[in-house]
Amino acid sequence: MSDGLTPNGGLTSSITLLLPMRQAMASLPNPTSMLFAPPAPPYRLQENQSVVIGRSRDCELPIAAPEASRRHCEITHEGDQFLVKDLDSTNGTFVNGEPLLAPRTLRPGDRIEIGNFAITFCQVAGTSALPETTEGGKTMIFQRGTAHEATVEVLQGDLSEVPPFAVLQILEMGSKTGALRISAGKFTGCIWLEKGAPVHANTEKHAGFEAAAQLVILEQGRFTFEPNAASPEKTISASMTELLLEAMRMADESALL
């Protein structure tokens, strides 16, 4: 059985860990669907699998949220889609702020909301083709280069489909070193990682931990990961978990304004 998630994203035990992303992508021709509720590790959805979310530890994905019913909602796989439906919960299930009144197909970037607890649905795909650069382009995970660049891996995509916290968790799982560059209109910034840990970040106005936390809470824009890009300096000593928790706190404060 998988382990629970707490409202602030902490673990009540240990949720099932995914394979390193390169290994997972190598064996899966289709996009991999995952649930993200940082700083807990992602939960990988399987085809023809039903995932019940709720307070009961008998659920496939138990969460320690006071607003959740014992069996609150369920994610099912039908055809090539994942659907979410409410299980007659006491407080209801919401998707992107809208009440879930009937089964709904999940789209990349959708937020399943149970009280103050949110779980983000994402899809990532590996391919040898160049990723699209339009806003509707799929997010490409660790795209392998040509024979001349066999060691090059690329990660890029749309933040509305794969939020920054999900990208960072993927990179952390793969113990990646490099620069995650993020652009949202005129706002740009970068987070440098070493073996999956944040070591430096900057935006036009800030540097270090504060800059990284600001980048994590962005919801729109594009991202590109440059593997093996060396950090110009080291200004962050906090872990990825500490960074994600601080970003979540900032997002909660912003929502109250």
mmCIF file of C-alpha atoms in Angstrom:
data_model
loop_
_atom_site.group_PDB
_atom_site.id
_atom_site.type_symbol
_atom_site.label_atom_id
_atom_site.label_comp_id
_atom_site.label_asym_id
_atom_site.label_seq_id
_atom_site.Cartn_x
_atom_site.Cartn_y
_atom_site.Cartn_z
ATOM 1 C CA MET A 1 0.000 0.000 0.000
ATOM 2 C CA SER A 2 1.219 3.542 -0.732
ATOM 3 C CA ASP A 3 1.708 5.975 2.082
ATOM 4 C CA GLY A 4 -0.146 9.085 3.023
ATOM 5 C CA LEU A 5 0.320 12.727 2.234
ATOM 6 C CA THR A 6 -0.267 15.477 4.755
ATOM 7 C CA PRO A 7 -1.907 18.819 3.901
ATOM 8 C CA ASN A 8 1.468 20.581 3.926
ATOM 9 C CA GLY A 9 2.882 17.940 1.611
ATOM 10 C CA GLY A 10 4.727 15.972 4.295
ATOM 11 C CA LEU A 11 4.813 12.193 4.402
ATOM 12 C CA THR A 12 3.014 10.109 6.985
ATOM 13 C CA SER A 13 5.252 7.214 5.912
ATOM 14 C CA SER A 14 6.760 6.869 2.458
ATOM 15 C CA ILE A 15 4.774 7.067 -0.730
ATOM 16 C CA THR A 16 5.827 4.659 -3.484
ATOM 17 C CA LEU A 17 8.957 6.001 -5.178
ATOM 18 C CA LEU A 18 9.240 6.142 -8.950
ATOM 19 C CA LEU A 19 12.078 4.692 -10.941
ATOM 20 C CA PRO A 20 14.745 7.188 -11.998
ATOM 21 C CA MET A 21 13.164 9.095 -14.869
ATOM 22 C CA ARG A 22 15.609 7.937 -17.572
ATOM 23 C CA GLN A 23 14.877 4.303 -16.715
ATOM 24 C CA ALA A 24 11.124 4.893 -16.577
ATOM 25 C CA MET A 25 11.022 6.752 -19.885
ATOM 26 C CA ALA A 26 13.155 4.147 -21.650
ATOM 27 C CA SER A 27 10.538 1.481 -21.041
ATOM 28 C CA LEU A 28 7.430 3.549 -21.737
ATOM 29 C CA PRO A 29 6.568 4.725 -25.264
ATOM 30 C CA ASN A 30 3.482 6.605 -24.061
ATOM 31 C CA PRO A 31 3.393 9.599 -21.707
ATOM 32 C CA THR A 32 3.781 8.743 -18.066
ATOM 33 C CA SER A 33 0.975 10.105 -15.891
ATOM 34 C CA MET A 34 1.859 11.190 -12.377
ATOM 35 C CA LEU A 35 0.342 12.903 -9.370
ATOM 36 C CA PHE A 36 2.389 15.593 -7.610
ATOM 37 C CA ALA A 37 1.826 16.891 -4.083
ATOM 38 C CA PRO A 38 5.224 18.279 -3.040
ATOM 39 C CA PRO A 39 7.388 17.720 -1.200
ATOM 40 C CA ALA A 40 6.184 14.110 -1.204
ATOM 41 C CA PRO A 41 7.575 12.004 -4.063
ATOM 42 C CA PRO A 42 5.354 11.765 -7.169
ATOM 43 C CA TYR A 43 2.785 8.999 -7.467
ATOM 44 C CA ARG A 44 2.870 7.205 -10.811
ATOM 45 C CA LEU A 45 -0.483 6.223 -12.297
ATOM 46 C CA GLN A 46 -0.763 2.876 -14.060
ATOM 47 C CA GLU A 47 -3.033 1.998 -16.947
ATOM 48 C CA ASN A 48 -6.112 0.000 -15.946
ATOM 49 C CA GLN A 49 -5.527 0.986 -12.332
ATOM 50 C CA SER A 50 -8.020 2.572 -9.971
ATOM 51 C CA VAL A 51 -6.602 4.971 -7.374
ATOM 52 C CA VAL A 52 -8.795 5.970 -4.451
ATOM 53 C CA ILE A 53 -7.752 9.106 -2.556
ATOM 54 C CA GLY A 54 -8.942 9.718 0.993
ATOM 55 C CA ARG A 55 -8.179 9.661 4.710
ATOM 56 C CA SER A 56 -8.373 5.881 5.036
ATOM 57 C CA ARG A 57 -5.025 4.130 4.961
ATOM 58 C CA ASP A 58 -6.732 1.468 2.870
ATOM 59 C CA CYS A 59 -6.820 3.965 -0.016
ATOM 60 C CA GLU A 60 -4.237 3.639 -2.750
ATOM 61 C CA LEU A 61 -3.305 7.260 -2.021
ATOM 62 C CA PRO A 62 -4.153 8.122 1.596
ATOM 63 C CA ILE A 63 -3.933 11.781 2.578
ATOM 64 C CA ALA A 64 -3.949 13.336 6.039
ATOM 65 C CA ALA A 65 -6.322 16.168 5.209
ATOM 66 C CA PRO A 66 -9.039 17.027 7.751
ATOM 67 C CA GLU A 67 -11.509 17.950 4.979
ATOM 68 C CA ALA A 68 -11.109 14.588 3.255
ATOM 69 C CA SER A 69 -13.576 11.740 3.590
ATOM 70 C CA ARG A 70 -12.271 8.236 4.206
ATOM 71 C CA ARG A 71 -12.814 7.448 0.518
ATOM 72 C CA HIS A 72 -12.996 10.892 -1.048
ATOM 73 C CA CYS A 73 -12.417 10.597 -4.788
ATOM 74 C CA GLU A 74 -11.172 8.095 -7.336
ATOM 75 C CA ILE A 75 -8.988 8.219 -10.438
ATOM 76 C CA THR A 76 -9.667 5.594 -13.089
ATOM 77 C CA HIS A 77 -8.130 4.782 -16.463
ATOM 78 C CA GLU A 78 -10.451 4.505 -19.460
ATOM 79 C CA GLY A 79 -9.151 4.168 -22.998
ATOM 80 C CA ASP A 80 -6.164 6.497 -23.176
ATOM 81 C CA GLN A 81 -7.417 8.886 -20.500
ATOM 82 C CA PHE A 82 -7.515 9.218 -16.741
ATOM 83 C CA LEU A 83 -10.770 10.347 -15.129
ATOM 84 C CA VAL A 84 -11.465 11.645 -11.629
ATOM 85 C CA LYS A 85 -14.791 11.307 -9.837
ATOM 86 C CA ASP A 86 -16.061 12.222 -6.402
ATOM 87 C CA LEU A 87 -17.110 9.334 -4.149
ATOM 88 C CA ASP A 88 -20.009 11.135 -2.448
ATOM 89 C CA SER A 89 -17.549 12.876 -0.164
ATOM 90 C CA THR A 90 -18.767 15.150 2.617
ATOM 91 C CA ASN A 91 -16.946 18.292 1.496
ATOM 92 C CA GLY A 92 -16.751 17.628 -2.224
ATOM 93 C CA THR A 93 -13.900 17.459 -4.704
ATOM 94 C CA PHE A 94 -12.807 20.380 -6.882
ATOM 95 C CA VAL A 95 -10.750 20.495 -10.074
ATOM 96 C CA ASN A 96 -9.074 23.813 -10.798
ATOM 97 C CA GLY A 97 -11.490 25.479 -8.388
ATOM 98 C CA GLU A 98 -14.619 24.002 -9.982
ATOM 99 C CA PRO A 99 -16.887 21.538 -8.125
ATOM 100 C CA LEU A 100 -16.582 18.006 -9.465
ATOM 101 C CA LEU A 101 -20.208 17.072 -10.134
ATOM 102 C CA ALA A 102 -19.564 14.252 -12.616
ATOM 103 C CA PRO A 103 -16.558 12.197 -13.756
ATOM 104 C CA ARG A 104 -14.047 14.487 -15.474
ATOM 105 C CA THR A 105 -11.148 13.746 -17.806
ATOM 106 C CA LEU A 106 -7.869 14.918 -16.341
ATOM 107 C CA ARG A 107 -5.699 17.222 -18.442
ATOM 108 C CA PRO A 108 -2.011 17.973 -17.815
ATOM 109 C CA GLY A 109 -1.727 20.611 -15.110
ATOM 110 C CA ASP A 110 -5.160 19.935 -13.568
ATOM 111 C CA ARG A 111 -5.307 20.432 -9.796
ATOM 112 C CA ILE A 112 -7.460 18.038 -7.771
ATOM 113 C CA GLU A 113 -8.451 19.978 -4.665
ATOM 114 C CA ILE A 114 -9.697 18.517 -1.389
ATOM 115 C CA GLY A 115 -10.141 21.342 1.075
ATOM 116 C CA ASN A 116 -6.755 23.076 1.233
ATOM 117 C CA PHE A 117 -4.994 20.017 -0.130
ATOM 118 C CA ALA A 118 -4.082 19.951 -3.842
ATOM 119 C CA ILE A 119 -2.758 17.189 -6.072
ATOM 120 C CA THR A 120 -1.506 18.110 -9.552
ATOM 121 C CA PHE A 121 -1.927 15.741 -12.506
ATOM 122 C CA CYS A 122 0.963 15.808 -15.005
ATOM 123 C CA GLN A 123 2.068 13.838 -18.042
ATOM 124 C CA VAL A 124 5.643 13.584 -19.258
ATOM 125 C CA ALA A 125 6.939 11.809 -22.338
ATOM 126 C CA GLY A 126 10.289 10.717 -23.702
ATOM 127 C CA THR A 127 11.021 10.849 -27.422
ATOM 128 C CA SER A 128 13.856 11.177 -29.905
ATOM 129 C CA ALA A 129 11.984 13.926 -31.771
ATOM 130 C CA LEU A 130 12.435 17.581 -30.980
ATOM 131 C CA PRO A 131 9.726 18.885 -28.642
ATOM 132 C CA GLU A 132 7.216 21.391 -29.904
ATOM 133 C CA THR A 133 7.925 25.013 -28.980
ATOM 134 C CA THR A 134 4.318 26.199 -29.084
ATOM 135 C CA GLU A 135 2.247 26.647 -25.958
ATOM 136 C CA GLY A 136 0.429 23.430 -26.809
ATOM 137 C CA GLY A 137 3.662 21.470 -27.168
ATOM 138 C CA LYS A 138 4.115 18.391 -25.050
ATOM 139 C CA THR A 139 6.633 18.397 -22.281
ATOM 140 C CA MET A 140 9.614 16.298 -23.221
ATOM 141 C CA ILE A 141 11.553 14.549 -20.502
ATOM 142 C CA PHE A 142 15.225 13.769 -21.058
ATOM 143 C CA GLN A 143 15.146 13.824 -24.842
ATOM 144 C CA ARG A 144 18.226 12.057 -26.154
ATOM 145 C CA GLY A 145 20.407 13.903 -28.634
ATOM 146 C CA THR A 146 21.705 12.775 -32.001
ATOM 147 C CA ALA A 147 24.440 10.165 -32.388
ATOM 148 C CA HIS A 148 26.937 13.043 -32.301
ATOM 149 C CA GLU A 149 25.392 14.221 -29.016
ATOM 150 C CA ALA A 150 24.459 10.879 -27.528
ATOM 151 C CA THR A 151 25.080 12.031 -23.961
ATOM 152 C CA VAL A 152 22.898 15.139 -24.195
ATOM 153 C CA GLU A 153 19.536 15.083 -22.455
ATOM 154 C CA VAL A 154 16.920 17.817 -22.707
ATOM 155 C CA LEU A 155 13.993 18.692 -20.497
ATOM 156 C CA GLN A 156 11.650 21.440 -21.622
ATOM 157 C CA GLY A 157 7.974 22.230 -21.648
ATOM 158 C CA ASP A 158 5.024 24.292 -20.482
ATOM 159 C CA LEU A 159 4.644 25.272 -16.817
ATOM 160 C CA SER A 160 0.855 25.092 -17.068
ATOM 161 C CA GLU A 161 1.188 21.354 -17.790
ATOM 162 C CA VAL A 162 4.152 20.535 -15.549
ATOM 163 C CA PRO A 163 4.619 23.106 -12.746
ATOM 164 C CA PRO A 164 8.119 24.059 -11.529
ATOM 165 C CA PHE A 165 7.818 21.944 -8.388
ATOM 166 C CA ALA A 166 7.098 18.852 -10.512
ATOM 167 C CA VAL A 167 10.063 19.588 -12.788
ATOM 168 C CA LEU A 168 12.339 19.965 -9.766
ATOM 169 C CA GLN A 169 11.116 16.712 -8.239
ATOM 170 C CA ILE A 170 11.808 14.896 -11.510
ATOM 171 C CA LEU A 171 15.320 16.342 -11.599
ATOM 172 C CA GLU A 172 15.870 15.497 -7.944
ATOM 173 C CA MET A 173 14.836 11.877 -8.539
ATOM 174 C CA GLY A 174 17.309 11.637 -11.392
ATOM 175 C CA SER A 175 20.092 13.316 -9.344
ATOM 176 C CA LYS A 176 20.542 15.761 -12.222
ATOM 177 C CA THR A 177 23.135 18.525 -12.436
ATOM 178 C CA GLY A 178 22.461 21.581 -14.576
ATOM 179 C CA ALA A 179 20.470 24.782 -14.959
ATOM 180 C CA LEU A 180 16.663 24.976 -14.984
ATOM 181 C CA ARG A 181 15.795 28.167 -16.880
ATOM 182 C CA ILE A 182 12.284 29.533 -16.473
ATOM 183 C CA SER A 183 10.572 32.309 -18.403
ATOM 184 C CA ALA A 184 7.137 33.765 -17.793
ATOM 185 C CA GLY A 185 6.633 36.736 -20.077
ATOM 186 C CA LYS A 186 9.265 39.315 -19.153
ATOM 187 C CA PHE A 187 10.027 37.502 -15.889
ATOM 188 C CA THR A 188 12.987 35.126 -16.166
ATOM 189 C CA GLY A 189 15.116 33.205 -13.750
ATOM 190 C CA CYS A 190 17.260 30.146 -13.258
ATOM 191 C CA ILE A 191 17.768 27.450 -10.624
ATOM 192 C CA TRP A 192 21.041 25.521 -10.650
ATOM 193 C CA LEU A 193 21.170 21.955 -9.347
ATOM 194 C CA GLU A 194 23.992 19.637 -8.360
ATOM 195 C CA LYS A 195 23.104 15.956 -8.164
ATOM 196 C CA GLY A 196 19.448 16.878 -7.776
ATOM 197 C CA ALA A 197 19.936 19.449 -5.006
ATOM 198 C CA PRO A 198 19.398 23.222 -5.436
ATOM 199 C CA VAL A 199 22.617 25.188 -5.058
ATOM 200 C CA HIS A 200 21.893 28.611 -6.577
ATOM 201 C CA ALA A 201 19.111 30.650 -8.172
ATOM 202 C CA ASN A 202 18.608 34.108 -9.552
ATOM 203 C CA THR A 203 15.982 36.386 -11.032
ATOM 204 C CA GLU A 204 16.356 39.987 -12.136
ATOM 205 C CA LYS A 205 15.829 41.245 -8.568
ATOM 206 C CA HIS A 206 16.802 38.385 -6.263
ATOM 207 C CA ALA A 207 19.372 35.638 -5.807
ATOM 208 C CA GLY A 208 19.652 32.525 -3.684
ATOM 209 C CA PHE A 209 16.878 30.795 -1.761
ATOM 210 C CA GLU A 210 14.339 33.619 -2.163
ATOM 211 C CA ALA A 211 14.769 33.643 -5.939
ATOM 212 C CA ALA A 212 14.332 29.868 -6.106
ATOM 213 C CA ALA A 213 11.137 29.970 -4.035
ATOM 214 C CA GLN A 214 9.691 32.689 -6.296
ATOM 215 C CA LEU A 215 10.388 30.594 -9.385
ATOM 216 C CA VAL A 216 8.827 27.455 -7.879
ATOM 217 C CA ILE A 217 5.391 29.064 -7.444
ATOM 218 C CA LEU A 218 5.049 30.234 -11.073
ATOM 219 C CA GLU A 219 2.050 28.741 -12.876
ATOM 220 C CA GLN A 220 2.535 30.000 -16.446
ATOM 221 C CA GLY A 221 5.502 30.131 -18.795
ATOM 222 C CA ARG A 222 8.125 27.832 -20.253
ATOM 223 C CA PHE A 223 11.078 25.934 -18.838
ATOM 224 C CA THR A 224 14.270 24.425 -20.224
ATOM 225 C CA PHE A 225 16.819 22.327 -18.369
ATOM 226 C CA GLU A 226 20.421 22.562 -19.519
ATOM 227 C CA PRO A 227 22.247 19.454 -18.287
ATOM 228 C CA ASN A 228 25.689 19.770 -16.741
ATOM 229 C CA ALA A 229 25.592 23.585 -16.725
ATOM 230 C CA ALA A 230 27.826 24.674 -13.858
ATOM 231 C CA SER A 231 26.468 27.017 -11.209
ATOM 232 C CA PRO A 232 28.285 30.392 -11.091
ATOM 233 C CA GLU A 233 28.131 30.293 -7.280
ATOM 234 C CA LYS A 234 26.530 28.482 -4.378
ATOM 235 C CA THR A 235 23.972 30.449 -2.396
ATOM 236 C CA ILE A 236 21.529 27.720 -1.315
ATOM 237 C CA SER A 237 22.243 25.187 1.433
ATOM 238 C CA ALA A 238 18.620 24.122 1.937
ATOM 239 C CA SER A 239 17.336 20.765 0.675
ATOM 240 C CA MET A 240 14.794 20.406 -2.122
ATOM 241 C CA THR A 241 12.158 19.542 0.486
ATOM 242 C CA GLU A 242 12.846 22.753 2.416
ATOM 243 C CA LEU A 243 12.680 24.773 -0.804
ATOM 244 C CA LEU A 244 9.348 23.264 -1.846
ATOM 245 C CA LEU A 245 7.841 23.755 1.617
ATOM 246 C CA GLU A 246 8.848 27.429 1.617
ATOM 247 C CA ALA A 247 7.416 27.891 -1.881
ATOM 248 C CA MET A 248 4.139 26.310 -0.757
ATOM 249 C CA ARG A 249 4.028 28.672 2.233
ATOM 250 C CA MET A 250 4.558 31.652 -0.077
ATOM 251 C CA ALA A 251 1.818 30.420 -2.413
ATOM 252 C CA ASP A 252 -0.610 30.041 0.499
ATOM 253 C CA GLU A 253 0.160 33.562 1.727
ATOM 254 C CA SER A 254 -0.319 34.961 -1.773
ATOM 255 C CA ALA A 255 -3.684 33.232 -2.083
ATOM 256 C CA LEU A 256 -4.878 34.969 1.087
ATOM 257 C CA LEU A 257 -4.079 38.464 -0.192
#
